[in-house]
Structure formats: C-alpha cells, structure tokens
C-alpha cells in the first residue's frame, strides 16, 4: 500500500505584496480568520498517523489551529535566501537588480549567498523520500507554499525551473502518493473558504 503525504499550505500571514523571503512573521488576524473558515474541511486530516510542519511561525500556528499537533521538521524550512532573508522581492530587486535577474534565470545560481533552487528541492525531496512507509500510511505536513512547490517539483521529477510555474494557495491541500523515488501527484482541491467580508 503506498504512502500518502498530504501537504497543507500555511495560512497567509501578510498581504501578497508584503511577502518576504524566509518570512518568519506570525499569522495576522486575516490568516487566523482563514483558518477558522476552512478548519471543518481540513479537520479530517488530523487522523493521519504522522503530522508534521515547517518551522515557520505561521506553519506551526496553522497546524496547531487545525488540531494537528504537528512535529516541526527542519528539513521543511524555506529556501535559505542568504542576505535577502526578510526582504520582499521588490526590495531585493531595488538593491540588486542584476543579482535577482540572474537568480530567476538560472536555478543553480546563488547570488544571495544562500541555497540554490536545486539544493532546496533536493532537501525537501530527501525529507519526502525518508518518510516511514511500513504498510503504507497517511501523513499530513503543514508547510510554506515554497516548500510544497519544491516537493511537487521533486515528486514529478520536473526541471528546477518548473518551480516558478507552480502556484500554491494558502490552506490548499496537495497529496503525493507512493514512496522513495516514485511519487505520484494526486489532486485534492482547495476547501471552500466562504465569502470574504
């Protein structure tokens, strides 16, 4: 029986335009409200045998608010962005436009002094491949959208630049099934979040 790993994207802690590299800010009120709107739809995932989360405050808070009591996994941390940590993409572009262009053009580049995109994808994929697979099982992992994008690129054995073409919405779920080195993508959809007011 294959292993089933369902990723839940952490609730947003800031407005999209205020997103930062390696953002470690907690959930804001809007994020808490989003979690409350979808909690009923995501609660069944708490029945997973193993429950994990990224080390970011918003991943931990999202997992706790959903009743998962997840264990923090350092391998599910965001990509190390070196000296760009804490900057918005616009701030990094204003300070180092040529470096940002080089980073976007070549996934292997590390003009920020941190981790390359292939290294990040490999780290997240290594975590995925080392999950216990005895007799199948269900795992839920609350993670930053960037981590889920890296896991999907790894699972699909896609080129690293595919990372830029995957959009992961807050509180969406994505499932991969299989085991080490042989993963399949399963579309679970996004829970209804109700009207925004």
CSV table of C-alpha atoms in Angstrom, one decimal:
chain,number,residue,atom,x,y,z
A,1,UNK,CA,0.0,0.0,0.0
A,2,UNK,CA,1.5,3.4,-1.0
A,3,UNK,CA,2.3,6.1,1.4
A,4,UNK,CA,0.1,9.2,1.2
A,5,UNK,CA,1.5,12.6,2.1
A,6,UNK,CA,-0.9,15.5,2.1
A,7,UNK,CA,0.6,19.0,2.3
A,8,UNK,CA,-1.5,21.8,3.7
A,9,UNK,CA,-0.3,25.3,2.7
A,10,UNK,CA,0.1,27.5,5.8
A,11,UNK,CA,-2.4,30.4,6.1
A,12,UNK,CA,-1.1,33.7,4.9
A,13,UNK,CA,0.4,36.0,7.5
A,14,UNK,CA,0.7,39.0,5.3
A,15,UNK,CA,-0.7,40.6,2.1
A,16,UNK,CA,0.7,39.0,-1.0
A,17,UNK,CA,2.7,42.2,-1.9
A,18,UNK,CA,4.3,42.1,1.5
A,19,UNK,CA,5.5,38.5,1.3
A,20,UNK,CA,9.2,38.2,2.3
A,21,UNK,CA,12.0,35.8,1.6
A,22,UNK,CA,12.1,33.3,4.5
A,23,UNK,CA,9.2,35.2,6.1
A,24,UNK,CA,9.1,34.3,9.8
A,25,UNK,CA,6.3,36.6,10.8
A,26,UNK,CA,3.3,35.0,12.6
A,27,UNK,CA,-0.3,34.8,11.3
A,28,UNK,CA,-2.1,38.1,11.3
A,29,UNK,CA,-5.9,38.3,12.0
A,30,UNK,CA,-6.7,37.6,8.4
A,31,UNK,CA,-4.7,34.4,8.5
A,32,UNK,CA,-6.5,33.3,11.7
A,33,UNK,CA,-9.8,34.1,10.1
A,34,UNK,CA,-9.0,32.0,7.0
A,35,UNK,CA,-8.0,29.0,9.2
A,36,UNK,CA,-11.3,29.2,11.1
A,37,UNK,CA,-13.3,29.3,7.8
A,38,UNK,CA,-11.7,26.1,6.5
A,39,UNK,CA,-11.0,24.2,9.7
A,40,UNK,CA,-14.0,21.9,9.3
A,41,UNK,CA,-12.9,20.8,5.8
A,42,UNK,CA,-9.3,20.2,6.9
A,43,UNK,CA,-10.0,18.6,10.3
A,44,UNK,CA,-10.2,15.0,8.9
A,45,UNK,CA,-6.5,15.2,8.0
A,46,UNK,CA,-5.8,15.2,11.8
A,47,UNK,CA,-6.4,11.5,11.6
A,48,UNK,CA,-3.1,11.0,9.8
A,49,UNK,CA,-0.7,8.7,11.5
A,50,UNK,CA,2.1,11.3,11.3
A,51,UNK,CA,1.7,15.1,11.4
A,52,UNK,CA,4.5,17.5,10.6
A,53,UNK,CA,5.0,21.2,9.9
A,54,UNK,CA,7.6,23.6,8.7
A,55,UNK,CA,9.4,25.5,11.4
A,56,UNK,CA,7.9,28.9,10.5
A,57,UNK,CA,5.5,30.5,13.0
A,58,UNK,CA,2.6,30.6,10.5
A,59,UNK,CA,3.1,26.9,9.6
A,60,UNK,CA,3.2,25.9,13.3
A,61,UNK,CA,0.2,28.1,14.1
A,62,UNK,CA,-1.8,26.8,11.2
A,63,UNK,CA,-1.1,23.2,12.2
A,64,UNK,CA,-2.0,23.9,15.8
A,65,UNK,CA,-5.2,25.8,14.9
A,66,UNK,CA,-6.3,22.8,12.8
A,67,UNK,CA,-5.8,20.4,15.7
A,68,UNK,CA,-2.9,18.5,14.1
A,69,UNK,CA,-0.4,19.0,17.0
A,70,UNK,CA,2.4,18.7,14.3
A,71,UNK,CA,6.0,18.0,14.9
A,72,UNK,CA,8.4,20.6,13.5
A,73,UNK,CA,10.7,19.3,10.7
A,74,UNK,CA,13.8,21.4,10.0
A,75,UNK,CA,14.1,19.8,6.5
A,76,UNK,CA,10.8,21.6,5.6
A,77,UNK,CA,12.2,25.0,6.2
A,78,UNK,CA,12.1,27.6,3.5
A,79,UNK,CA,14.9,28.0,1.0
A,80,UNK,CA,17.9,29.7,2.6
A,81,UNK,CA,17.9,33.2,0.9
A,82,UNK,CA,21.2,34.4,2.4
A,83,UNK,CA,21.4,38.2,2.6
A,84,UNK,CA,17.9,38.5,1.0
A,85,UNK,CA,16.3,36.9,4.1
A,86,UNK,CA,13.5,39.2,5.3
A,87,UNK,CA,13.3,41.3,2.1
A,88,UNK,CA,10.3,41.5,-0.2
A,89,UNK,CA,11.1,40.5,-3.8
A,90,UNK,CA,10.7,44.2,-4.7
A,91,UNK,CA,13.3,45.2,-2.1
A,92,UNK,CA,15.8,42.7,-3.3
A,93,UNK,CA,15.2,43.9,-6.9
A,94,UNK,CA,15.7,47.5,-5.9
A,95,UNK,CA,19.0,46.7,-4.1
A,96,UNK,CA,20.4,44.1,-6.5
A,97,UNK,CA,18.5,44.0,-9.8
A,98,UNK,CA,21.2,42.1,-11.8
A,99,UNK,CA,21.6,39.5,-9.0
A,100,UNK,CA,17.8,38.9,-8.8
A,101,UNK,CA,17.6,38.6,-12.6
A,102,UNK,CA,20.5,36.0,-12.5
A,103,UNK,CA,18.7,34.1,-9.8
A,104,UNK,CA,15.5,34.0,-11.7
A,105,UNK,CA,17.2,33.0,-14.9
A,106,UNK,CA,19.4,30.2,-13.5
A,107,UNK,CA,18.0,27.9,-10.8
A,108,UNK,CA,21.6,26.8,-9.8
A,109,UNK,CA,22.7,30.4,-9.1
A,110,UNK,CA,23.0,31.7,-5.5
A,111,UNK,CA,23.7,35.4,-5.9
A,112,UNK,CA,22.1,35.9,-2.4
A,113,UNK,CA,24.7,33.7,-0.8
A,114,UNK,CA,22.2,31.1,0.3
A,115,UNK,CA,20.8,27.9,-1.1
A,116,UNK,CA,20.3,27.1,-4.8
A,117,UNK,CA,16.9,26.1,-6.0
A,118,UNK,CA,18.0,22.5,-6.9
A,119,UNK,CA,19.6,22.2,-3.4
A,120,UNK,CA,16.3,23.3,-1.8
A,121,UNK,CA,14.3,20.9,-4.0
A,122,UNK,CA,16.6,18.1,-3.2
A,123,UNK,CA,16.4,18.8,0.6
A,124,UNK,CA,12.6,18.8,0.6
A,125,UNK,CA,12.6,15.7,-1.6
A,126,UNK,CA,15.0,13.9,0.7
A,127,UNK,CA,12.6,14.5,3.5
A,128,UNK,CA,9.8,13.1,1.5
A,129,UNK,CA,11.8,10.0,0.5
A,130,UNK,CA,12.7,9.2,4.1
A,131,UNK,CA,9.2,9.1,5.5
A,132,UNK,CA,8.3,5.8,7.2
A,133,UNK,CA,6.5,3.6,4.7
A,134,UNK,CA,5.8,0.5,6.6
A,135,UNK,CA,2.5,-0.9,5.3
A,136,UNK,CA,1.5,2.4,3.8
A,137,UNK,CA,0.1,5.2,5.9
A,138,UNK,CA,-1.1,8.7,5.9
A,139,UNK,CA,1.0,11.8,6.7
A,140,UNK,CA,-0.1,15.4,6.8
A,141,UNK,CA,2.5,18.2,6.6
A,142,UNK,CA,1.7,21.9,7.1
A,143,UNK,CA,4.3,23.9,5.1
A,144,UNK,CA,5.0,27.2,3.4
A,145,UNK,CA,3.9,27.3,-0.2
A,146,UNK,CA,7.5,27.4,-1.4
A,147,UNK,CA,8.2,24.1,0.4
A,148,UNK,CA,5.2,22.5,-1.2
A,149,UNK,CA,6.3,23.8,-4.7
A,150,UNK,CA,9.7,22.2,-4.1
A,151,UNK,CA,8.1,18.9,-3.1
A,152,UNK,CA,6.0,18.9,-6.2
A,153,UNK,CA,8.9,19.6,-8.5
A,154,UNK,CA,10.8,16.7,-6.8
A,155,UNK,CA,7.8,14.3,-6.9
A,156,UNK,CA,7.2,15.0,-10.6
A,157,UNK,CA,11.0,14.8,-11.4
A,158,UNK,CA,10.4,18.1,-13.2
A,159,UNK,CA,13.2,20.5,-14.1
A,160,UNK,CA,14.0,23.0,-11.3
A,161,UNK,CA,12.7,26.0,-13.3
A,162,UNK,CA,9.2,24.4,-13.1
A,163,UNK,CA,9.2,25.7,-9.5
A,164,UNK,CA,8.3,29.1,-10.8
A,165,UNK,CA,5.2,27.8,-12.6
A,166,UNK,CA,3.5,26.3,-9.6
A,167,UNK,CA,1.0,28.4,-7.6
A,168,UNK,CA,0.2,27.1,-4.1
A,169,UNK,CA,-2.7,29.0,-2.4
A,170,UNK,CA,-2.9,29.4,1.4
A,171,UNK,CA,-4.7,26.5,3.0
A,172,UNK,CA,-4.9,24.5,-0.2
A,173,UNK,CA,-4.1,20.8,0.0
A,174,UNK,CA,-1.9,18.7,-2.3
A,175,UNK,CA,-1.2,15.0,-2.0
A,176,UNK,CA,1.5,12.8,-3.3
A,177,UNK,CA,1.3,9.0,-3.0
A,178,UNK,CA,4.0,6.4,-3.5
A,179,UNK,CA,7.3,6.0,-1.8
A,180,UNK,CA,11.0,6.9,-2.1
A,181,UNK,CA,11.8,8.0,-5.6
A,182,UNK,CA,8.4,7.1,-7.1
A,183,UNK,CA,5.8,9.6,-6.3
A,184,UNK,CA,2.5,10.4,-8.0
A,185,UNK,CA,0.6,13.7,-7.7
A,186,UNK,CA,-3.0,13.5,-6.5
A,187,UNK,CA,-5.3,16.5,-6.8
A,188,UNK,CA,-7.4,17.1,-3.7
A,189,UNK,CA,-8.5,20.6,-4.5
A,190,UNK,CA,-8.9,23.6,-2.3
A,191,UNK,CA,-11.5,23.7,0.5
A,192,UNK,CA,-14.3,26.2,0.2
A,193,UNK,CA,-13.3,29.3,2.2
A,194,UNK,CA,-16.7,31.0,2.1
A,195,UNK,CA,-17.3,34.7,1.3
A,196,UNK,CA,-14.8,37.2,2.4
A,197,UNK,CA,-16.1,40.2,4.2
